[in-house]
Short mmCIF file of C-alpha atoms in Angstrom, two decimals:
data_model
loop_
_atom_site.label_atom_id
_atom_site.label_comp_id
_atom_site.label_asym_id
_atom_site.label_seq_id
_atom_site.Cartn_x
_atom_site.Cartn_y
_atom_site.Cartn_z
CA MET A 26 5.19 27.27 10.58
CA THR A 27 3.56 25.74 7.56
CA THR A 28 1.66 26.77 4.51
CA ASP A 29 0.68 23.22 3.73
CA ALA A 30 -1.09 22.27 6.94
CA PRO A 31 -4.85 22.16 7.37
CA THR A 32 -5.96 21.75 10.97
CA ALA A 33 -6.74 18.30 12.30
CA ALA A 34 -10.30 19.36 13.07
CA ARG A 35 -10.97 20.48 9.51
CA VAL A 36 -9.80 17.16 8.11
CA SER A 37 -12.27 15.19 10.19
CA THR A 38 -15.27 17.44 9.39
CA ALA A 39 -14.61 17.15 5.69
CA GLU A 40 -14.48 13.42 6.10
CA LYS A 41 -17.84 13.26 7.92
CA ALA A 42 -19.59 15.48 5.41
CA SER A 43 -18.51 13.30 2.50
CA TRP A 44 -19.95 10.21 4.18
CA GLU A 45 -23.35 11.77 4.75
CA ARG A 46 -23.52 13.08 1.23
CA ILE A 47 -23.02 9.58 -0.16
CA LYS A 48 -25.32 7.78 2.24
CA GLU A 49 -28.60 9.64 2.18
CA PRO A 50 -29.78 9.44 -1.45
CA ALA A 51 -28.87 5.74 -1.52
CA VAL A 52 -31.53 5.01 1.13
CA TYR A 53 -34.25 6.87 -0.76
CA VAL A 54 -33.38 5.37 -4.13
CA ARG A 55 -33.52 1.87 -2.67
CA LEU A 56 -36.86 2.51 -0.95
CA ILE A 57 -38.47 3.94 -4.07
CA SER A 58 -37.12 1.09 -6.18
CA LEU A 59 -38.50 -1.51 -3.75
CA VAL A 60 -41.92 0.14 -3.60
CA VAL A 61 -42.17 0.27 -7.40
CA VAL A 62 -40.97 -3.28 -8.10
CA ILE A 63 -42.64 -5.13 -5.20
CA GLY A 64 -45.78 -2.98 -5.43
CA GLY A 65 -46.10 -3.57 -9.17
CA TRP A 66 -45.62 -7.30 -8.74
CA GLU A 67 -48.24 -7.41 -5.97
CA LEU A 68 -50.67 -5.40 -8.08
CA MET A 69 -50.31 -7.92 -10.92
CA GLY A 70 -51.14 -10.72 -8.47
CA LEU A 71 -54.13 -8.98 -6.87
CA THR A 72 -55.66 -8.18 -10.25
CA GLY A 73 -55.52 -11.85 -11.22
CA ASN A 74 -52.76 -11.52 -13.83
CA ILE A 75 -50.56 -14.19 -12.16
CA ASP A 76 -51.50 -17.87 -12.40
CA PRO A 77 -50.87 -19.34 -8.89
CA VAL A 78 -49.82 -22.69 -10.44
CA THR A 79 -46.87 -21.22 -12.35
CA PHE A 80 -45.90 -18.22 -10.23
CA SER A 81 -46.92 -16.33 -7.13
CA TYR A 82 -46.91 -12.80 -5.75
CA PRO A 83 -45.59 -11.09 -2.59
CA SER A 84 -48.63 -11.23 -0.26
CA ALA A 85 -49.33 -14.90 -1.08
CA ILE A 86 -45.66 -15.77 -0.54
CA SER A 87 -45.67 -13.90 2.78
CA VAL A 88 -48.67 -15.85 4.02
CA ALA A 89 -47.06 -19.12 2.91
CA PHE A 90 -43.83 -18.01 4.62
CA TRP A 91 -45.56 -17.57 7.98
CA ASP A 92 -47.47 -20.84 7.52
CA LEU A 93 -44.19 -22.70 7.00
CA ILE A 94 -42.68 -21.07 10.05
CA ALA A 95 -45.76 -21.78 12.16
CA SER A 96 -45.70 -25.44 11.13
CA GLY A 97 -42.01 -25.64 12.04
CA GLN A 98 -41.03 -26.84 8.54
CA MET A 99 -39.10 -23.72 7.64
CA THR A 100 -36.97 -23.59 10.79
CA ALA A 101 -36.20 -27.31 10.60
CA ALA A 102 -35.18 -27.00 6.94
CA ALA A 103 -33.15 -23.86 7.59
CA TYR A 104 -31.34 -25.57 10.46
CA GLU A 105 -30.48 -28.50 8.22
CA SER A 106 -29.27 -26.26 5.40
CA SER A 107 -27.25 -23.98 7.66
CA GLN A 108 -25.14 -26.91 8.82
CA ILE A 109 -23.65 -27.54 5.39
CA LEU A 110 -23.46 -23.81 4.65
CA VAL A 111 -21.53 -23.01 7.84
CA ALA A 112 -19.34 -26.11 7.62
CA GLY A 113 -18.58 -25.32 3.97
CA LEU A 114 -17.63 -21.70 4.69
CA LEU A 115 -15.58 -22.66 7.76
CA ILE A 116 -13.47 -24.88 5.54
CA ALA A 117 -13.45 -22.71 2.41
CA ILE A 118 -12.40 -19.43 4.06
CA PRO A 119 -9.21 -20.50 5.87
CA LEU A 120 -8.25 -22.96 3.15
CA GLY A 121 -8.83 -20.37 0.44
CA ILE A 122 -6.75 -17.77 2.27
CA VAL A 123 -3.85 -20.18 2.79
CA LEU A 124 -3.89 -21.39 -0.81
CA GLY A 125 -4.18 -17.84 -2.16
CA ILE A 126 -1.26 -16.65 -0.04
CA LEU A 127 0.94 -19.62 -0.99
CA MET A 128 0.14 -19.06 -4.66
CA GLY A 129 0.80 -15.36 -4.45
CA ARG A 130 4.06 -15.58 -2.56
CA PHE A 131 5.76 -18.75 -3.76
CA ARG A 132 6.44 -19.08 -7.46
CA THR A 133 6.98 -22.85 -7.35
CA PHE A 134 3.65 -23.41 -5.59
CA GLU A 135 1.93 -21.07 -8.04
CA TYR A 136 3.27 -22.92 -11.08
CA ALA A 137 2.39 -26.26 -9.52
CA VAL A 138 -1.28 -25.48 -8.91
CA ASP A 139 -2.37 -22.49 -11.00
CA THR A 140 -3.59 -24.62 -13.93
CA TYR A 141 -6.06 -26.47 -11.70
CA VAL A 142 -7.17 -23.39 -9.82
CA PHE A 143 -7.96 -21.36 -12.92
CA ALA A 144 -9.50 -24.39 -14.66
CA LEU A 145 -11.77 -24.99 -11.66
CA TYR A 146 -12.58 -21.29 -11.46
CA ALA A 147 -14.03 -21.49 -14.98
CA THR A 148 -15.76 -24.86 -14.45
CA PRO A 149 -19.44 -24.91 -13.50
CA VAL A 150 -19.12 -26.66 -10.15
CA VAL A 151 -22.54 -28.24 -10.71
CA ALA A 152 -20.81 -30.57 -13.16
CA LEU A 153 -18.70 -31.88 -10.29
CA ALA A 154 -21.67 -32.86 -8.14
CA PHE A 155 -21.90 -36.37 -9.57
CA PRO A 156 -18.24 -37.39 -9.16
CA ILE A 157 -18.18 -35.82 -5.69
CA ALA A 158 -21.28 -37.82 -4.74
CA MET A 159 -19.62 -41.00 -6.05
CA VAL A 160 -16.46 -40.46 -4.01
CA LEU A 161 -17.75 -38.76 -0.86
CA GLY A 162 -21.35 -39.87 -0.70
CA VAL A 163 -24.55 -37.90 -0.96
CA ASP A 164 -24.84 -36.85 2.67
CA PHE A 165 -23.20 -34.22 4.88
CA VAL A 166 -19.63 -34.72 3.64
CA GLY A 167 -20.55 -34.70 -0.02
CA LYS A 168 -22.81 -31.67 0.29
CA THR A 169 -20.33 -29.71 2.35
CA THR A 170 -17.69 -30.44 -0.28
CA ILE A 171 -19.94 -28.93 -2.95
CA VAL A 172 -20.32 -25.78 -0.85
CA VAL A 173 -16.54 -25.64 -0.37
CA PHE A 174 -15.94 -25.89 -4.13
CA PHE A 175 -18.43 -23.13 -4.80
CA ALA A 176 -17.13 -20.79 -2.11
CA ILE A 177 -13.38 -21.28 -2.22
CA MET A 178 -12.62 -20.11 -5.74
CA PRO A 179 -13.19 -16.34 -5.35
CA ILE A 180 -11.27 -16.43 -2.05
CA ILE A 181 -8.22 -18.12 -3.57
CA VAL A 182 -8.20 -15.92 -6.64
CA ASN A 183 -8.73 -12.65 -4.75
CA VAL A 184 -6.15 -13.36 -2.07
CA TYR A 185 -3.69 -14.42 -4.76
CA HIS A 186 -4.18 -11.14 -6.62
CA GLY A 187 -3.93 -9.22 -3.35
CA VAL A 188 -0.57 -10.74 -2.53
CA ARG A 189 0.70 -10.24 -6.07
CA ASN A 190 -0.40 -6.61 -6.17
CA VAL A 191 1.50 -5.54 -3.06
CA ASP A 192 2.89 -2.06 -3.66
CA LEU A 193 6.47 -2.60 -4.81
CA SER A 194 7.65 0.77 -3.55
CA LEU A 195 6.37 -0.12 -0.06
CA LEU A 196 8.11 -3.48 -0.36
CA GLU A 197 11.30 -1.52 -0.92
CA VAL A 198 10.53 0.61 2.14
CA THR A 199 10.32 -2.51 4.31
CA ARG A 200 13.62 -3.77 2.87
CA SER A 201 15.31 -0.41 3.33
CA PHE A 202 14.40 -0.37 7.03
CA CYS A 203 15.73 -3.93 7.48
CA SER A 204 12.35 -5.59 8.09
CA THR A 205 12.31 -9.35 8.63
CA GLU A 206 10.02 -11.50 6.48
CA SER A 207 7.47 -11.98 9.28
CA GLN A 208 7.44 -8.24 10.03
CA ARG A 209 6.90 -7.64 6.31
CA TRP A 210 3.80 -9.85 6.40
CA ARG A 211 2.42 -7.98 9.39
CA ASP A 212 3.18 -4.44 8.18
CA LEU A 213 2.63 -4.77 4.46
CA ILE A 214 1.31 -7.98 2.93
CA PHE A 215 -1.64 -8.78 5.23
CA PRO A 216 -2.93 -5.19 5.26
CA SER A 217 -2.71 -4.97 1.45
CA VAL A 218 -4.58 -8.27 1.06
CA VAL A 219 -7.50 -7.31 3.32
CA PRO A 220 -9.53 -5.33 0.74
CA TYR A 221 -9.12 -8.14 -1.82
CA LEU A 222 -10.03 -10.75 0.79
CA VAL A 223 -13.16 -8.89 1.83
CA ALA A 224 -14.31 -8.61 -1.78
CA GLY A 225 -13.61 -12.33 -2.18
CA LEU A 226 -15.60 -13.16 0.96
CA GLY A 227 -18.60 -11.27 -0.37
CA LEU A 228 -18.56 -13.35 -3.55
CA ALA A 229 -17.85 -16.52 -1.59
CA CYS A 230 -20.92 -16.09 0.64
CA GLY A 231 -23.20 -15.68 -2.35
CA ARG A 232 -21.70 -18.69 -4.12
CA ALA A 233 -21.85 -20.77 -0.91
CA LEU A 234 -25.62 -20.22 -0.78
CA VAL A 235 -25.97 -21.33 -4.38
CA GLY A 236 -23.75 -24.34 -3.66
CA MET A 237 -25.88 -25.24 -0.67
CA VAL A 238 -29.09 -25.32 -2.71
CA VAL A 239 -27.41 -27.16 -5.58
CA ALA A 240 -26.18 -29.80 -3.14
CA GLU A 241 -29.65 -30.14 -1.65
CA PHE A 242 -31.24 -30.51 -5.07
CA LEU A 243 -28.73 -32.91 -6.60
CA MET A 244 -27.57 -35.08 -3.71
CA SER A 245 -29.71 -36.50 -0.90
CA ILE A 246 -32.54 -34.03 -0.94
CA SER A 247 -32.73 -31.97 2.27
CA GLY A 248 -33.14 -28.61 3.92
CA LEU A 249 -34.46 -25.47 2.24
CA GLY A 250 -33.73 -26.86 -1.22
CA ALA A 251 -35.91 -29.89 -0.53
CA LEU A 252 -38.67 -27.80 1.04
CA SER A 253 -38.81 -25.54 -2.00
CA GLN A 254 -38.67 -28.38 -4.53
CA ASP A 255 -41.36 -30.41 -2.77
CA TYR A 256 -43.90 -27.60 -2.85
CA ILE A 257 -43.04 -26.54 -6.39
CA GLY A 258 -43.57 -30.20 -7.37
CA ASP A 259 -47.00 -30.02 -5.74
CA LEU A 260 -47.68 -26.85 -7.74
CA GLU A 261 -47.95 -24.80 -4.50
CA LEU A 262 -45.78 -22.01 -5.85
CA ASP A 263 -46.34 -19.66 -2.92
CA LYS A 264 -44.90 -22.18 -0.45
CA GLY A 265 -42.26 -23.27 -2.96
CA LEU A 266 -40.96 -19.68 -3.28
CA ALA A 267 -41.02 -18.90 0.45
CA PRO A 268 -37.68 -20.71 1.12
CA VAL A 269 -36.20 -18.86 -1.85
CA VAL A 270 -37.16 -15.57 -0.19
CA LEU A 271 -35.39 -16.72 2.96
CA LEU A 272 -32.25 -17.53 0.91
CA MET A 273 -32.36 -14.08 -0.64
CA ALA A 274 -32.64 -12.49 2.79
CA VAL A 275 -29.68 -14.53 4.04
CA GLY A 276 -27.72 -13.53 0.95
CA ILE A 277 -28.37 -9.85 1.58
CA ALA A 278 -27.55 -10.21 5.29
CA LEU A 279 -24.23 -11.94 4.56
CA THR A 280 -23.28 -9.24 2.07
CA LYS A 281 -24.10 -6.59 4.69
CA VAL A 282 -21.91 -8.33 7.26
CA VAL A 283 -19.05 -8.39 4.77
CA ASN A 284 -19.57 -4.70 3.99
CA ILE A 285 -19.46 -3.82 7.67
CA CYS A 286 -16.21 -5.77 8.03
CA GLU A 287 -14.83 -3.90 5.04
CA THR A 288 -15.61 -0.50 6.53
CA LYS A 289 -14.12 -1.58 9.84
CA PHE A 290 -10.86 -2.69 8.25
CA SER A 291 -10.43 0.23 5.91
CA SER A 292 -10.89 3.26 8.13
CA TRP A 293 -7.57 4.45 6.72
CA ARG A 294 -9.01 4.76 3.25
CA VAL A 295 -10.29 8.26 3.66
CA ARG A 296 -12.09 9.98 0.86
CA GLN A 297 -10.17 13.16 0.47
CA GLU A 298 -12.38 16.15 -0.03
CA SER A 299 -11.27 19.72 -0.22
CA MET B 28 33.10 2.30 15.40
CA SER B 29 33.01 6.00 16.25
CA SER B 30 36.73 6.36 16.98
CA SER B 31 37.24 8.24 13.72
CA ASP B 32 34.34 10.66 14.12
CA ASN B 33 36.35 13.81 13.78
CA GLY B 34 34.35 15.17 10.87
CA THR B 35 36.91 14.43 8.18
CA ASN B 36 37.13 10.65 7.73
CA PRO B 37 34.59 9.21 5.33
CA THR B 38 31.49 7.64 6.81
CA LEU B 39 30.62 6.28 3.40
CA ARG B 40 33.02 5.27 0.69
CA LEU B 41 32.15 4.18 -2.84
CA GLN B 42 35.01 2.75 -4.84
CA GLY B 43 34.76 2.08 -8.56
CA VAL B 44 31.05 1.32 -8.40
CA GLY B 45 29.63 0.05 -11.71
CA LYS B 46 26.10 -1.17 -12.37
CA TRP B 47 24.40 -2.90 -15.27
CA PHE B 48 20.75 -3.82 -15.70
CA GLY B 49 21.15 -6.68 -18.14
CA SER B 50 23.06 -5.13 -21.02
CA LEU B 51 22.16 -1.59 -19.97
CA HIS B 52 25.16 0.15 -18.45
CA VAL B 53 23.74 2.42 -15.75
CA LEU B 54 26.65 3.50 -13.57
CA ASP B 55 30.35 3.55 -14.32
CA ASP B 56 33.33 3.88 -12.03
CA ILE B 57 31.81 5.96 -9.26
CA ASP B 58 34.16 7.01 -6.46
CA ILE B 59 32.58 9.00 -3.66
CA ASP B 60 33.57 9.69 -0.07
CA VAL B 61 31.00 11.20 2.24
CA LYS B 62 32.42 12.67 5.42
CA THR B 63 30.68 12.55 8.77
CA GLN B 64 27.97 15.22 8.85
CA GLU B 65 28.60 16.24 5.28
CA ILE B 66 25.70 17.00 2.96
CA LEU B 67 26.46 15.79 -0.55
CA THR B 68 23.97 16.75 -3.22
CA VAL B 69 23.99 14.72 -6.42
CA LEU B 70 22.78 16.51 -9.52
CA GLY B 71 22.23 15.01 -12.93
CA PRO B 72 19.84 14.66 -15.84
CA SER B 73 16.90 12.26 -15.64
CA GLY B 74 17.93 8.67 -16.18
CA CYS B 75 21.57 9.14 -15.22
CA GLY B 76 21.32 6.55 -12.47
CA LYS B 77 21.06 8.87 -9.45
CA THR B 78 18.36 6.81 -7.80
CA THR B 79 20.13 3.57 -8.69
CA LEU B 80 23.23 4.95 -7.01
CA LEU B 81 21.28 5.67 -3.84
CA ARG B 82 19.73 2.21 -3.85
CA ILE B 83 23.19 0.69 -4.12
CA VAL B 84 24.41 2.77 -1.18
CA ASN B 85 21.37 1.62 0.82
CA GLY B 86 22.15 -1.99 -0.04
CA LEU B 87 18.79 -2.50 -1.76
CA ILE B 88 20.57 -3.62 -4.91
CA LEU B 89 24.15 -4.72 -5.37
CA CYS B 90 26.67 -3.37 -7.84
CA GLU B 91 28.45 -5.59 -10.32
CA ARG B 92 31.72 -3.76 -9.98
CA GLY B 93 33.39 -1.91 -7.13
CA GLU B 94 32.13 -1.72 -3.58
CA VAL B 95 30.40 0.44 -1.00
CA SER B 96 31.67 0.57 2.53
CA PHE B 97 30.18 2.14 5.63
CA LYS B 98 32.76 3.01 8.31
CA GLY B 99 35.05 0.45 6.74
CA GLU B 100 32.47 -2.33 6.55
CA LEU B 101 31.28 -3.68 3.23
CA VAL B 102 27.64 -2.81 2.50
CA ASP B 103 26.00 -5.98 1.19
CA GLY B 104 22.41 -5.26 2.28
CA PRO B 105 20.31 -2.65 4.02
CA ARG B 106 21.56 -1.70 7.47
CA PRO B 107 19.94 0.26 10.28
CA GLU B 108 22.66 2.94 10.29
CA MET B 109 21.28 4.29 7.02
CA ALA B 110 17.75 5.54 6.46
CA MET B 111 16.10 6.50 3.22
CA VAL B 112 13.57 9.24 2.52
CA PHE B 113 11.62 8.24 -0.57
CA GLN B 114 10.47 10.43 -3.44
CA ASN B 115 6.91 9.08 -3.25
CA PHE B 116 6.96 9.30 0.59
CA GLY B 117 6.58 5.51 1.05
CA LEU B 118 4.15 5.78 3.97
CA PHE B 119 1.89 2.86 4.83
CA PRO B 120 -1.63 4.08 4.06
CA TRP B 121 -3.18 1.88 6.76
CA LYS B 122 -0.88 3.12 9.52
CA ARG B 123 -1.55 6.29 11.46
CA LEU B 124 1.06 9.02 11.31
CA ASP B 125 2.63 8.06 14.63
CA GLN B 126 2.77 4.41 13.58
CA ASN B 127 4.42 5.38 10.31
CA ILE B 128 6.98 7.55 12.09
CA GLY B 129 7.70 4.80 14.61
CA TYR B 130 7.91 2.12 11.91
CA ALA B 131 11.71 1.73 11.84
CA LEU B 132 11.85 1.69 15.65
CA LYS B 133 9.30 -1.09 15.81
CA ILE B 134 11.28 -3.04 13.21
CA GLN B 135 14.37 -2.60 15.38
CA GLY B 136 12.46 -4.07 18.32
CA LYS B 137 12.71 -0.98 20.55
CA GLU B 138 10.59 -0.88 23.72
CA LYS B 139 7.23 0.83 23.54
CA GLY B 140 8.21 3.63 25.93
CA GLU B 141 11.33 4.37 23.90
CA ILE B 142 9.35 4.34 20.66
CA ASP B 143 6.73 6.73 22.06
CA ARG B 144 9.42 9.10 23.28
CA LEU B 145 11.31 9.18 19.98
CA VAL B 146 8.15 9.37 17.87
CA SER B 147 6.84 12.33 19.79
CA HIS B 148 10.26 14.04 19.63
CA TYR B 149 10.57 13.68 15.84
CA THR B 150 6.91 14.42 15.20
CA GLU B 151 7.44 17.76 16.92
CA LEU B 152 10.79 18.32 15.20
CA VAL B 153 9.24 18.09 11.72
CA GLY B 154 6.23 20.16 12.80
CA LEU B 155 3.54 17.49 12.73
CA GLY B 156 2.46 17.72 16.38
CA GLY B 157 -1.32 17.20 16.64
CA PHE B 158 -1.58 15.04 13.52
CA GLU B 159 -0.44 11.76 15.12
CA ALA B 160 -3.82 10.06 14.71
CA ASN B 161 -4.29 10.97 11.05
CA TYR B 162 -3.83 8.59 8.16
CA PRO B 163 -1.54 9.63 5.28
CA ALA B 164 -4.47 10.13 2.89
CA GLN B 165 -5.74 12.89 5.20
CA LEU B 166 -2.53 14.88 4.85
CA SER B 167 -1.05 17.06 2.13
CA GLY B 168 2.01 15.90 0.19
CA GLY B 169 4.24 18.24 2.15
CA MET B 170 2.99 16.84 5.45
CA GLN B 171 3.42 13.29 4.21
CA GLN B 172 7.02 13.98 3.34
CA ARG B 173 7.57 15.56 6.76
CA ALA B 174 6.40 12.23 8.13
CA GLY B 175 8.74 10.38 5.76
CA LEU B 176 11.60 12.52 7.07
CA ALA B 177 10.57 11.99 10.69
CA ARG B 178 10.44 8.22 10.14
CA ALA B 179 14.00 8.23 8.77
CA LEU B 180 15.29 10.51 11.55
CA ALA B 181 13.58 8.49 14.28
CA ALA B 182 15.63 5.48 13.20
CA GLN B 183 18.63 7.59 14.34
CA PRO B 184 20.80 6.72 11.39
CA ASP B 185 24.33 7.96 10.76
CA VAL B 186 23.51 8.52 7.10
CA LEU B 187 20.33 9.94 5.58
CA LEU B 188 19.66 8.96 1.99
CA MET B 189 17.33 11.41 0.26
CA ASP B 190 15.91 10.30 -3.07
CA GLU B 191 14.54 13.51 -4.64
CA PRO B 192 12.43 13.84 -1.50
CA PHE B 193 10.91 17.19 -2.45
CA GLY B 194 10.55 16.44 -6.17
CA ALA B 195 6.85 15.66 -5.95
CA LEU B 196 5.96 18.81 -4.01
CA ASP B 197 4.85 22.25 -5.15
CA ALA B 198 7.44 25.02 -5.20
CA LEU B 199 6.31 26.79 -2.04
CA THR B 200 6.15 23.60 0.05
CA ARG B 201 9.47 22.59 -1.38
CA GLU B 202 11.18 25.77 -0.22
CA THR B 203 9.64 25.48 3.22
CA LEU B 204 10.89 21.94 3.56
CA GLN B 205 14.37 22.82 2.32
CA GLU B 206 14.66 25.37 5.12
CA GLU B 207 13.26 22.95 7.66
CA LEU B 208 15.68 20.24 6.56
CA LEU B 209 18.64 22.53 7.15
CA ARG B 210 17.22 23.59 10.52
CA ILE B 211 16.72 19.97 11.55
CA ASN B 212 20.15 18.99 10.30
CA GLU B 213 21.71 21.71 12.38
CA ALA B 214 19.91 20.42 15.47
CA GLU B 215 20.94 16.83 14.75
CA PRO B 216 23.74 16.76 12.17
CA LYS B 217 24.12 13.68 9.99
CA ALA B 218 25.85 12.68 6.82
CA MET B 219 23.45 13.02 3.93
CA ILE B 220 23.32 12.10 0.27
CA PHE B 221 20.65 14.20 -1.38
CA ILE B 222 19.60 13.32 -4.93
CA THR B 223 17.97 16.10 -6.91
CA HIS B 224 17.53 17.41 -10.40
CA SER B 225 17.06 20.96 -9.20
CA ILE B 226 20.15 23.15 -9.48
CA ASP B 227 18.88 25.53 -6.82
CA GLU B 228 18.19 22.71 -4.41
CA ALA B 229 21.61 21.18 -4.96
CA LEU B 230 23.31 24.50 -4.21
CA LEU B 231 21.08 25.54 -1.31
CA LEU B 232 21.44 22.31 0.61
CA GLY B 233 24.81 20.90 -0.35
CA ASP B 234 28.16 21.29 1.33
CA ARG B 235 29.40 19.63 -1.83
CA VAL B 236 27.68 19.30 -5.19
CA LEU B 237 28.42 16.33 -7.43
CA VAL B 238 27.31 16.43 -11.06
CA MET B 239 26.77 13.23 -13.03
CA THR B 240 26.87 12.55 -16.75
CA PRO B 241 23.99 11.03 -18.73
CA ARG B 242 23.89 7.24 -18.95
CA PRO B 243 26.08 5.51 -18.07
CA GLY B 244 26.26 7.77 -15.04
CA ARG B 245 29.77 8.88 -14.25
CA ILE B 246 31.03 11.62 -12.00
CA ARG B 247 31.47 14.64 -14.22
CA PHE B 248 32.78 17.09 -11.67
CA GLN B 249 32.21 18.10 -8.09
CA PHE B 250 32.95 21.10 -5.91
CA GLU B 251 32.47 22.46 -2.41
CA THR B 252 29.78 25.11 -2.28
CA GLY B 253 31.54 26.80 0.60
CA PHE B 254 28.33 28.34 1.92
CA GLY B 255 28.84 27.08 5.44
CA ARG B 256 26.31 26.07 8.04
CA GLY B 257 23.58 28.23 9.46
CA ARG B 258 23.06 29.64 5.98
CA ASP B 259 20.08 31.86 5.34
CA LEU B 260 18.51 30.58 2.16
CA GLU B 261 16.94 33.89 1.17
CA GLU B 262 20.21 35.70 1.55
CA LEU B 263 22.06 32.92 -0.21
CA ARG B 264 19.80 33.06 -3.26
CA GLY B 265 20.53 36.74 -3.75
CA GLY B 266 24.29 36.34 -3.35
CA LYS B 267 26.78 36.71 -6.23
CA ARG B 268 28.49 33.39 -5.59
CA PHE B 269 25.20 31.51 -5.65
CA GLN B 270 24.16 33.20 -8.88
CA ALA B 271 27.51 32.47 -10.51
CA LEU B 272 27.47 28.80 -9.48
CA ARG B 273 23.89 28.50 -10.60
CA HIS B 274 24.74 29.87 -14.02
CA TYR B 275 27.75 27.61 -14.22
CA LEU B 276 25.67 24.51 -13.44
CA TRP B 277 23.02 25.57 -15.94
CA GLU B 278 25.58 25.82 -18.69
CA ALA B 279 27.17 22.52 -17.71
CA LEU B 280 23.87 20.62 -17.66
CA ARG B 281 22.73 22.18 -20.91
CA ASN B 282 25.85 21.00 -22.73
CA PRO B 283 26.37 17.50 -21.42
CA ASP B 284 28.94 16.63 -24.10
CA GLU B 285 31.25 19.55 -23.66
CA GLU B 286 34.07 19.36 -21.20
CA PRO B 287 33.09 21.85 -18.49
CA GLU B 288 35.43 24.74 -17.95
CA PRO B 289 37.15 24.78 -14.62
CA ILE B 290 35.03 26.30 -11.91
CA PRO B 291 35.62 30.06 -11.99
CA GLU B 292 37.60 31.60 -9.20
CA LEU B 293 34.76 32.83 -7.10
CA ILE B 294 35.47 30.86 -3.97
CA ALA B 295 36.18 34.07 -2.14
CA GLU B 296 33.46 36.60 -2.59
#
């Protein structure tokens, strides 16, 4: 019948091949990069070129890391920190989505709040720690609020842009087929926002971690932030950096989770290869 | 509603339709009747308001002057009896082909069994059987527009509105789809307004060809092609009448300011 029809089977093979081609070198490049950077750093430490009072090196940090876990300090601190991190994200994500959607869809709401949102987006949230502590206290509520302020901004801004960038020709398609407003959200607006939201969540997780440590440094000292600061104060840099390594690992893990979500939600975005 | 379905009364009627975008006069005094099962092709230079006209008929935008009525009812918004096929296909990239084709049915709140039945019928009719699980990005432009056509047909409209549907396709795909459209329309006849800027396409598909002037778009002239149904496009292209009409339209479009001569007497070949 057609001259313009590849077979269904051919489409899916092309798709698979393109994935493999992208994936494999990435693994090797990362491995080589890690070996060079971490190995070089370690070599500097082993040859006595790093002063243990001002800095440390990978094997010393690893030993300190296991010491802190064995003594139970690390897990206790991590448990404390995770409470404000999780609470902060649980508030920031839904609130950010709702605010972003309202801003993107309702002009009046946008004009009413956009000045504050974009002003806050450009403000270093650290500067807000003191007033927040004054109003909400220096404990759980105050710290969680700091995390929320750090994490919510990229979510609001990304969701807002996602809603605003809905494909106008598809909007016309929904109108042409007599879609109701709620059907339009389901068929068009939510799916178009997902990629923006996922990107926003990735940024939000990273900023939430920073917010968590900032809160633990600046308010009532606690958790991983306190653990790190205490040891750095005692000039035990290896133990002081061990919690930082844990934060990095959590940061990478959260980013990975977000990436997996992204792949899951965008199976329709097929790389077209001929 | 269908008491007057004898093939002659207008399904669609445009009376004195005029449209402005701000101070820009886009359409002026358009009167059109489209009969049940008639294919009207609208031909005109770029920017003459062809697409605007179609959007007004669909109820997507309103006209400042005149009115559009469907079976005697005023069109003041989109209605399920009309379905549009869009130039850029308008498929949802995150929906599979079968979900895209069943889109209008889902909007109308049809039962799942009914949707499945109609989707599979129209998927086969446009020749996309076997591709139901693919996403639009996995398909060629021609296949995407087949899906766009199937989506419009599945809504079982009385009027199909075609907005340069084959304009974005290569010549070969375009000809294939023109033939398929006529085949499908013979199987399930509907009234159709088909916007195009291709003279050949207007003549091949239309029962009646309507030519518009440059902005503001007015009706310049119109005529019945007289080619009849069940036409063989290859044969048609080679015919004297087709060639003569083609030449006539060429001349008319090339000289938009000159009053066109009356259509030559070649109705009977």
